[in-house]
Short mmCIF file of C-alpha atoms and ligand atoms in Angstrom, two decimals:
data_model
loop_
_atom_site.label_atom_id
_atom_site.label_comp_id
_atom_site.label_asym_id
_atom_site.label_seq_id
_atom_site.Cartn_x
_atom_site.Cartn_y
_atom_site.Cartn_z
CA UNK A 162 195.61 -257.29 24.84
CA UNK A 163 193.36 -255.92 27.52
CA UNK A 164 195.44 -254.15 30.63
CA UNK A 165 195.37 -255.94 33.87
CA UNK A 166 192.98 -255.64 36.87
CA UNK A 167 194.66 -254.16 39.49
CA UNK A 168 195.30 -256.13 42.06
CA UNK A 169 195.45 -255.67 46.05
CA UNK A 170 197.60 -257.69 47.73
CA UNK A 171 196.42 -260.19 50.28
CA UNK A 172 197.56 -263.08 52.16
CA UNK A 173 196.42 -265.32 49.11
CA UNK A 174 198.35 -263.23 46.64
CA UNK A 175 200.61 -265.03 44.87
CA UNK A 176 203.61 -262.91 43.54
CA UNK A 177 206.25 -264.77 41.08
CA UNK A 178 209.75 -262.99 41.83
CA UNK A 179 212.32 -263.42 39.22
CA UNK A 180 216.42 -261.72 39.91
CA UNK A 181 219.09 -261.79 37.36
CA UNK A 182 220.91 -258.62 38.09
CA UNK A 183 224.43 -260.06 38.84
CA UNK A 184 225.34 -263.57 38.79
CA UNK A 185 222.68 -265.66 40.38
CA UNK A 186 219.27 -266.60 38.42
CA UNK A 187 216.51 -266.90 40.77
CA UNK A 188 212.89 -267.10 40.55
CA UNK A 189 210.52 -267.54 43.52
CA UNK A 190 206.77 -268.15 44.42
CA UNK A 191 205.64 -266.36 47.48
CA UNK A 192 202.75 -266.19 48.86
CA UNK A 193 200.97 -263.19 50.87
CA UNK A 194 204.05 -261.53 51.40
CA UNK A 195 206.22 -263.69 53.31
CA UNK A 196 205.29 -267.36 52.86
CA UNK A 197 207.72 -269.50 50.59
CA UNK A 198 206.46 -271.55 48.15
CA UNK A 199 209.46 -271.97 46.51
CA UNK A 200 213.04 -270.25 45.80
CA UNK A 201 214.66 -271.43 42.68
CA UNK A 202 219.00 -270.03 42.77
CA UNK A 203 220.75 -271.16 40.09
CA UNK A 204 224.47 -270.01 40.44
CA UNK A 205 227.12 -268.75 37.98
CA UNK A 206 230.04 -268.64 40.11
CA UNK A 207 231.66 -271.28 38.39
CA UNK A 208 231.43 -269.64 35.15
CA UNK A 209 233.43 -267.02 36.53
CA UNK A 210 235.48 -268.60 39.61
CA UNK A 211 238.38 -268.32 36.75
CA UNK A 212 238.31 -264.65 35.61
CA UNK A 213 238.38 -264.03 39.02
CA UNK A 214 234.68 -261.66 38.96
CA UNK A 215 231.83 -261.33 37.36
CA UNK A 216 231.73 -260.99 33.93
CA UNK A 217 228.90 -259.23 32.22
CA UNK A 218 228.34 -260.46 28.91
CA UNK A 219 229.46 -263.95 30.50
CA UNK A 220 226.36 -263.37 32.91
CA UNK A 221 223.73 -261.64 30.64
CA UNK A 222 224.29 -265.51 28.17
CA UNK A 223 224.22 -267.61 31.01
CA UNK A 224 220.95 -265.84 32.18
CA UNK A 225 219.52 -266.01 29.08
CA UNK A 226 219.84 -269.73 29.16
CA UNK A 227 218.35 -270.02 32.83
CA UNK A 228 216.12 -268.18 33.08
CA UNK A 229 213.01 -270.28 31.93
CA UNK A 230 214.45 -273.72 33.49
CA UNK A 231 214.65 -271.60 36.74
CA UNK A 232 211.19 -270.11 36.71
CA UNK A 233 209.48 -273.40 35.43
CA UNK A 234 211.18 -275.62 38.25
CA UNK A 235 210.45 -272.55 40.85
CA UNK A 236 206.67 -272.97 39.47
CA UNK A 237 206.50 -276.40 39.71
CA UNK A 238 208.29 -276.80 43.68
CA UNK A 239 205.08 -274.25 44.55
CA UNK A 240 202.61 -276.54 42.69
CA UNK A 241 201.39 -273.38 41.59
CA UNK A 242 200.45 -273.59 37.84
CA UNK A 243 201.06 -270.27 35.12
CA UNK A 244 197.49 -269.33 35.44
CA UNK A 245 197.60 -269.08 39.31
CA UNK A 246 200.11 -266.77 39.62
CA UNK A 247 198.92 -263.23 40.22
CA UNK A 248 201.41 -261.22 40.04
CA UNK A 249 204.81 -260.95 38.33
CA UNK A 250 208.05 -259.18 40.00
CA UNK A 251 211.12 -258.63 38.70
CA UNK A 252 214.34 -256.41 39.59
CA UNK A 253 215.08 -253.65 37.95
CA UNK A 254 218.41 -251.91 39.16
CA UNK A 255 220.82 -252.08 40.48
CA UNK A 256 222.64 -254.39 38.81
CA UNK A 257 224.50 -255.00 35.46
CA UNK A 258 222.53 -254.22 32.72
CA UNK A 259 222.61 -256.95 30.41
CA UNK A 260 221.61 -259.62 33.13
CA UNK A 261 219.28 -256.85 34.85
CA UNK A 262 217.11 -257.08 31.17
CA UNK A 263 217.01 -260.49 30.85
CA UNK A 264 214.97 -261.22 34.19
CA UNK A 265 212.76 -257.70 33.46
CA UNK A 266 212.37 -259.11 29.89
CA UNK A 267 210.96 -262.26 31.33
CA UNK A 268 208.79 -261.30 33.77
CA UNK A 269 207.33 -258.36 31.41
CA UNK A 270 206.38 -261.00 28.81
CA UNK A 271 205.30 -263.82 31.53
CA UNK A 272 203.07 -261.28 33.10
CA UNK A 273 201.60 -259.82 29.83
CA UNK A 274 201.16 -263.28 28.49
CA UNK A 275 198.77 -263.97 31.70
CA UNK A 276 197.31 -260.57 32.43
CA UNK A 277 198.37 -260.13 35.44
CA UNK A 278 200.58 -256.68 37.40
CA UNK A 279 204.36 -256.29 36.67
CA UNK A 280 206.07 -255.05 40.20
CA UNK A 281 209.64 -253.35 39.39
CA UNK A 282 211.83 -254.00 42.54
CA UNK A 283 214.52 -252.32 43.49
CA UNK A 284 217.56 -255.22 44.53
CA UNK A 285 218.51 -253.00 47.84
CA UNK A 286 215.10 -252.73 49.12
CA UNK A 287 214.48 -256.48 48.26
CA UNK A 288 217.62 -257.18 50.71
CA UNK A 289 215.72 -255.55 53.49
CA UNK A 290 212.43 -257.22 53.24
CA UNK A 291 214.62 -260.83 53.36
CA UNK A 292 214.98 -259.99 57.19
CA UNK A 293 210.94 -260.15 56.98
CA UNK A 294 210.37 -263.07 54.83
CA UNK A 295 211.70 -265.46 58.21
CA UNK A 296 210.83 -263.16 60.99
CA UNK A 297 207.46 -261.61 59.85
CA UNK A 298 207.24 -260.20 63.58
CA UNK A 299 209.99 -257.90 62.93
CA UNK A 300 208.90 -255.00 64.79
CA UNK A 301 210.13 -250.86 63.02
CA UNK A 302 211.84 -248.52 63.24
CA UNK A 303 214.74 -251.19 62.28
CA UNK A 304 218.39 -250.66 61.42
CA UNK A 305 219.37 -252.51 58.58
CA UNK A 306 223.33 -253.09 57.66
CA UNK A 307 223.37 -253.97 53.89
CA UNK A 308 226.78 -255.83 53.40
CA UNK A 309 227.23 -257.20 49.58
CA UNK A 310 229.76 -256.99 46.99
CA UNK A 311 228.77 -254.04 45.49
CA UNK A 312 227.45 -252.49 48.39
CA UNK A 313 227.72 -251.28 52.02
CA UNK A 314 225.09 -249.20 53.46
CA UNK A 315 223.48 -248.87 56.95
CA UNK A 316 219.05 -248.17 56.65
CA UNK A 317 217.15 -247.21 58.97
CA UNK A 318 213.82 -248.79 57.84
CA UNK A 319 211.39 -246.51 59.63
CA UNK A 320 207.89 -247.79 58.21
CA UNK A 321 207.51 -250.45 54.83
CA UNK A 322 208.90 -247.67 52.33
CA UNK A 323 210.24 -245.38 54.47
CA UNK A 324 214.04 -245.55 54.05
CA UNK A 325 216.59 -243.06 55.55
CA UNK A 326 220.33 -244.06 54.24
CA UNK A 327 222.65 -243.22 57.54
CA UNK A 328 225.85 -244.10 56.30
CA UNK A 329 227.17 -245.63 53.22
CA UNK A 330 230.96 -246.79 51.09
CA UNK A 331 233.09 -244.11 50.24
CA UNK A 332 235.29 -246.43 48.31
CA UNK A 333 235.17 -250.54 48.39
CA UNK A 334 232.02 -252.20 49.29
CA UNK A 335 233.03 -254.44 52.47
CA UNK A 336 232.26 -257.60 49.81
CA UNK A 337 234.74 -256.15 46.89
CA UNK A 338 237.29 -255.49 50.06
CA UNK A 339 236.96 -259.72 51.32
CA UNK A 340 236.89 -260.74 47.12
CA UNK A 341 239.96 -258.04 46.55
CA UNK A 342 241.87 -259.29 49.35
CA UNK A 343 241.18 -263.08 48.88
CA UNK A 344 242.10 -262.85 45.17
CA UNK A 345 245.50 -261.32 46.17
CA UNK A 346 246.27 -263.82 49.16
CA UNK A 347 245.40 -266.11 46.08
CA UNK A 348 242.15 -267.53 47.76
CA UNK A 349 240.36 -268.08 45.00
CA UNK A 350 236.34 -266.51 44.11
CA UNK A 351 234.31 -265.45 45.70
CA UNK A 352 236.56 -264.27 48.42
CA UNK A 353 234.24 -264.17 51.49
CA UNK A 354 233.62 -267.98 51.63
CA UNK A 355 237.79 -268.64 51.30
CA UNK A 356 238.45 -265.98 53.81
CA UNK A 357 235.65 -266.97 56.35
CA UNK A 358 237.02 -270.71 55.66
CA UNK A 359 240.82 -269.44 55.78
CA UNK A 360 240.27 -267.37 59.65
CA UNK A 361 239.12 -270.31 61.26
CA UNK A 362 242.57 -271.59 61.87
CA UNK A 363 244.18 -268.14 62.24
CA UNK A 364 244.85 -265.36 64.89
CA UNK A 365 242.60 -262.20 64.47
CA UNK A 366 244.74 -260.40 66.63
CA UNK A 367 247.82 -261.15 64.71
CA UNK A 368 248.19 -258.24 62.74
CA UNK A 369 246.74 -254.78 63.89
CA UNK A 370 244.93 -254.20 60.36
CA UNK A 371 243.34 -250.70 60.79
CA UNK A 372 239.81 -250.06 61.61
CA UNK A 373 239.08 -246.92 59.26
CA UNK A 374 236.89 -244.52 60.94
CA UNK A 375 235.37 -246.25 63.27
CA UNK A 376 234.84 -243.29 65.37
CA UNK A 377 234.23 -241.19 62.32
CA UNK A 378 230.38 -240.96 61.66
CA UNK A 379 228.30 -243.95 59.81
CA UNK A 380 230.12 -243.84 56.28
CA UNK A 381 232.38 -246.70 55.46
CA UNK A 382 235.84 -246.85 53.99
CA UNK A 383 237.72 -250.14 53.18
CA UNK A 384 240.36 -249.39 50.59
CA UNK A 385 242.51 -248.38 53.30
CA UNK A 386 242.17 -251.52 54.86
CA UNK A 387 243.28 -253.29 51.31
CA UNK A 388 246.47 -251.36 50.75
CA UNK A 389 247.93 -252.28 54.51
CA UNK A 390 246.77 -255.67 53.91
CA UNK A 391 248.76 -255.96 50.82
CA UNK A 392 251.57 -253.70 52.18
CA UNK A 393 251.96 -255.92 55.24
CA UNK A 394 252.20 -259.03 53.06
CA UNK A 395 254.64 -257.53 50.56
CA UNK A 396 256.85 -256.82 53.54
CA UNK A 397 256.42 -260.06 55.29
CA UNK A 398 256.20 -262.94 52.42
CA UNK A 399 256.66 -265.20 55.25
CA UNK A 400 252.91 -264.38 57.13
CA UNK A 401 250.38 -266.84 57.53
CA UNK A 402 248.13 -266.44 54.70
CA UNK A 403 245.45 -267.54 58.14
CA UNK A 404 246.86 -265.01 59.93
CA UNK A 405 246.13 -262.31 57.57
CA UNK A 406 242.50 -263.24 56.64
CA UNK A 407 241.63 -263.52 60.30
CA UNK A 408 243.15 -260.04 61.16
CA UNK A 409 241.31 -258.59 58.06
CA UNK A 410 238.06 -259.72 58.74
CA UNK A 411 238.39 -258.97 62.43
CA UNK A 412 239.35 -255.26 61.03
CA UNK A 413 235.80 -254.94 58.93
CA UNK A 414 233.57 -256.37 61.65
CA UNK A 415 234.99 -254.34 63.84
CA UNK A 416 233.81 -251.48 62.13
CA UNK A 417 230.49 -253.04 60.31
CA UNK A 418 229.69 -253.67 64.76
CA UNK A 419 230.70 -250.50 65.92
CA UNK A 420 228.54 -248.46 63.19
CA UNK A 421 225.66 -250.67 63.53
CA UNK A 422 225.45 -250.43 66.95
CA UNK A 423 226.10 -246.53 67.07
CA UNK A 424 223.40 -246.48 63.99
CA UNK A 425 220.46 -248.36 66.00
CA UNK A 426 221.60 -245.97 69.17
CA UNK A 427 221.02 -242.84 67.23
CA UNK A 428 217.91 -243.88 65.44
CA UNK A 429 216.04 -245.01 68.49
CA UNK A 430 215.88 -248.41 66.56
CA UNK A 431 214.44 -251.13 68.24
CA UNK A 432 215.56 -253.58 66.07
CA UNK A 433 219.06 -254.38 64.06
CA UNK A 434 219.07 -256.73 60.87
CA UNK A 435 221.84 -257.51 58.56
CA UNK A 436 221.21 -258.10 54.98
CA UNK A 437 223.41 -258.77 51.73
CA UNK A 438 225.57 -261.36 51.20
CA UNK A 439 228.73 -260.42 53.44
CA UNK A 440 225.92 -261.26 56.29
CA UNK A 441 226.85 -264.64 55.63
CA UNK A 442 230.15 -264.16 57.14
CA UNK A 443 230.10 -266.37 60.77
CA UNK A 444 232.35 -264.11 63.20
CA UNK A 445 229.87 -261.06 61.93
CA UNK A 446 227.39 -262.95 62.66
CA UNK A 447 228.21 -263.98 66.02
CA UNK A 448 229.74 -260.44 66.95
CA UNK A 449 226.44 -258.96 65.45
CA UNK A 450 224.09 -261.10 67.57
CA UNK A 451 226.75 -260.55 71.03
CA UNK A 452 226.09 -256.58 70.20
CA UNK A 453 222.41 -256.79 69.59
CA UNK A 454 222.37 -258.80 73.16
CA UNK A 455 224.85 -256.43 74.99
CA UNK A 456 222.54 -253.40 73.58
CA UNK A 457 219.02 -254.84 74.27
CA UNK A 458 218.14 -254.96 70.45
CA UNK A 459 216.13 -257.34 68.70
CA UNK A 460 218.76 -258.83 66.57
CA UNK A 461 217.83 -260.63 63.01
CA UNK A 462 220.24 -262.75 61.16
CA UNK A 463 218.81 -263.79 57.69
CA UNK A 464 219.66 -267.39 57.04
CA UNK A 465 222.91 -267.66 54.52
CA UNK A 466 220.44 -268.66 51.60
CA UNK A 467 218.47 -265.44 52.54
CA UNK A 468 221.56 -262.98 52.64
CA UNK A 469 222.75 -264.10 49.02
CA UNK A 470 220.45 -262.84 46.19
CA UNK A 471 217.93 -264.55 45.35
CA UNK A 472 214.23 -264.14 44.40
CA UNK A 473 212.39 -264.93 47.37
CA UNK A 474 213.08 -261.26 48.57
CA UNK A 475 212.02 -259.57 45.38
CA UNK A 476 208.69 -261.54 45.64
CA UNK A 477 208.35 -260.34 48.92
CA UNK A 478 209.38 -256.83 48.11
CA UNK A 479 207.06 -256.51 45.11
CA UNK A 480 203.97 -257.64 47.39
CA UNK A 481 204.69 -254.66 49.83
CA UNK A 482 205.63 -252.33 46.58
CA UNK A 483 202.00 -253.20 45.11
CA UNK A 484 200.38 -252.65 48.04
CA UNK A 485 202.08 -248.95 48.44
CA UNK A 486 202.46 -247.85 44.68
CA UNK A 487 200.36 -250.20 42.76
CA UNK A 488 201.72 -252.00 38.98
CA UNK A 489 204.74 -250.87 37.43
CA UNK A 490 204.19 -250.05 33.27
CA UNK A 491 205.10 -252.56 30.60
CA UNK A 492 207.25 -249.85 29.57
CA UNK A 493 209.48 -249.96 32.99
CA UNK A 494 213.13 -250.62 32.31
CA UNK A 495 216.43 -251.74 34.12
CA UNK A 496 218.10 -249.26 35.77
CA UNK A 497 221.94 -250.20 36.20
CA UNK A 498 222.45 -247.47 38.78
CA UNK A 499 218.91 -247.22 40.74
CA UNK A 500 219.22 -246.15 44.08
CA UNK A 501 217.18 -247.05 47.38
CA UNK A 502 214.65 -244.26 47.34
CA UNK A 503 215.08 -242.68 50.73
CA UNK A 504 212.68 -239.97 52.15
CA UNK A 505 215.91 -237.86 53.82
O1 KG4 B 43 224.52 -260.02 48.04
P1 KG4 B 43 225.46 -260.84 47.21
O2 KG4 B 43 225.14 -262.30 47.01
O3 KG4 B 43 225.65 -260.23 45.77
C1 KG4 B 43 225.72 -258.85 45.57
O4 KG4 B 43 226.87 -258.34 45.64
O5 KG4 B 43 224.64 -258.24 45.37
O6 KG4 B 43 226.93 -260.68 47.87
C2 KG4 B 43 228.09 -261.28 47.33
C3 KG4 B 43 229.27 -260.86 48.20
C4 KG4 B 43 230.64 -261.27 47.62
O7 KG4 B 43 231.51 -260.16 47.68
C5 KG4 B 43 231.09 -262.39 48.55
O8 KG4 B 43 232.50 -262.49 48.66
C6 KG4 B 43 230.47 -261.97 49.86
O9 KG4 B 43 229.18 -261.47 49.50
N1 KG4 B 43 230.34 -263.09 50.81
C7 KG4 B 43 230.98 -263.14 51.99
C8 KG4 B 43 230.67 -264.41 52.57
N2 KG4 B 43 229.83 -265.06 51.70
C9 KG4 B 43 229.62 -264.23 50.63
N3 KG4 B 43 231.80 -262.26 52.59
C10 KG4 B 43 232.32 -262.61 53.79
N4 KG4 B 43 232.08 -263.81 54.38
C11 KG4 B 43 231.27 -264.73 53.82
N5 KG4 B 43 231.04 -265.90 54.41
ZN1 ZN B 44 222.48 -258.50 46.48
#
């Protein structure tokens, strides 16, 4: 089998993203960059709505399963046939591992199998180009907040590859903190859709949840937050379970505002994005947007199907990654624990 001719992205490049690294399988055809041809999400979350998580060999089977269904139907919503497909990108880490190999697996063999460049992308970086995929006039140096379930981080994106992490999770990701706290108020999973749903009807001021170190630098903390939330509860069985999600969430975007905002001051950021799939929650939303207004920043929201994962964003990552840094090997594998490479 002869390698494959490099290729240099363009705005007719045609890159084939496929994620499987937690419970969603995805596969997407984008074109130059940022135009959707298709995005393909198959979700697991009923598969494991009753253990209450994710569960990795429970994922890794249910991949394996999807995974061609999903890239055949996201091939055939492009109208985009095998052979047209120049490139093939996959994630590689983070992620679990099992499900991480499935989706490298299958876009190692698809792109071998048409001669065409394998892109590894890394899943964190692939959350901040979804802020480009719908606004393509995004302008840099740009503060990203990166809210998911297994992480919390806030960017600054300084130039396409250019990464400098500002603040990050010393314990919970804000994601765990909303499933954690949902599964104990007995909301059901995933937890940020029941307690978004659930603090609609209740009083955020209700319950003076604290806002851990808000005025404490750019790292996060939530497990704090947790404990008194369970504390308070155990003490008062008679609280509205309303009451409680809405003065919980109020305590994390309280904090996920503040450090934003004092992140995009500090950076001389002109812009302020949230990614991940906590930016799917509607008062962060709305409080994000109010700050970016208040501040004179150009505010991006990513619409809710472009928070969650899904492969759209790792095409659109592995188009700017080829550009930069050219193929990944055939011998690439899935790092479980692969960090966003920063340059400070
Ligand atoms: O980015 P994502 O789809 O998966 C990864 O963790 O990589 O994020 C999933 C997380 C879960 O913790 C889920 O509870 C949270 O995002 N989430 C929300 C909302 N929708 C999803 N959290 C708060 N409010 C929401 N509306
Ligand atoms: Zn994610």
């Amino acid at each position: 089998m002869s390698a494959p001719s490099p290729v240099t992205p363009g705005r007719d490049t045609i890159v084939l993203g496929i994620e499987t690294s937690c419970d969603e399988t995805a596969a997407a055809c984008v074109r130059g960059g940022t135009d959707v041809l298709s995005s393909v999400v198959s979700s697991q979350v009923d598969l494991h709505a009753r253990y209450g998580g994710v569960v990795p060999e429970i994922a890794s089977r249910a991949h394996n399963e999807l995974i061609i269904p999903v890239t055949a139907r996201a091939l055939v919503e492009a109208g985009v046939e095998g052979s047209r497909v120049d490139v093939v990108a996959a994630t590689t880490g983070p992620g679990l591992i099992g499900a991480l190999l499935v989706g490298v697996s299958a876009a190692k063999a698809l792109a071998l199998t048409w001669g065409v460049p394998f892109v590894a992308v890394n899943h964190l970086e692939a959350h901040l180009y979804a802020s480009f995929l719908e606004d393509p006039e995004l302008r840099l140096p740009m503060v990203v907040l990166l809210v998911s379930g297994g992480h919390t981080m806030l960017v600054s994106m300084e130039d396409h590859g250019r990464y400098r992490l500002l603040g990050q999770t010393l314990d919970d990701a804000a994601g765990e903190a909303f499933d954690k706290v949902a599964r104990f108020l007995g909301l059901g999973y995933p937890g940020g859709p029941a307690i978004d749903h659930h603090a609609l009807s209740g009083d955020p001021e209700a319950i003076p949840f604290p806002r851990s170190m808000i005025d404490d630098g750019l790292d996060f903390s939530f497990s704090g937050l947790k404990t008194a939330v369970v504390n308070h509860v155990r003490k008062h069985p008679e609280v509205s379970t309303e009451d409680v999600a809405a003065s919980f969430q109020a305590a994390v975007v309280d904090v996920l505002v503040a450090k934003s905002r004092r992140a995009a001051a500090e950076t001389g950021a002109v812009a302020l994005a949230l990614g991940g799939g906590v930016a799917a929650n509607s008062l962060l939303r709305e409080r994000f947007l109010d700050a970016c207004t208040d501040d004179d920043l150009h505010g991006f929201l990513p619409s809710r199907a472009m928070c969650t994962d899904n492969a759209a964003m790792i095409a659109s990552a592995g188009w700017y990654v080829l550009g930069r840094e050219g193929a990944s090997g055939l011998d690439h594998g899935a790092s479980p624990n692969l960090r966003l490479r920063t340059t400070i």
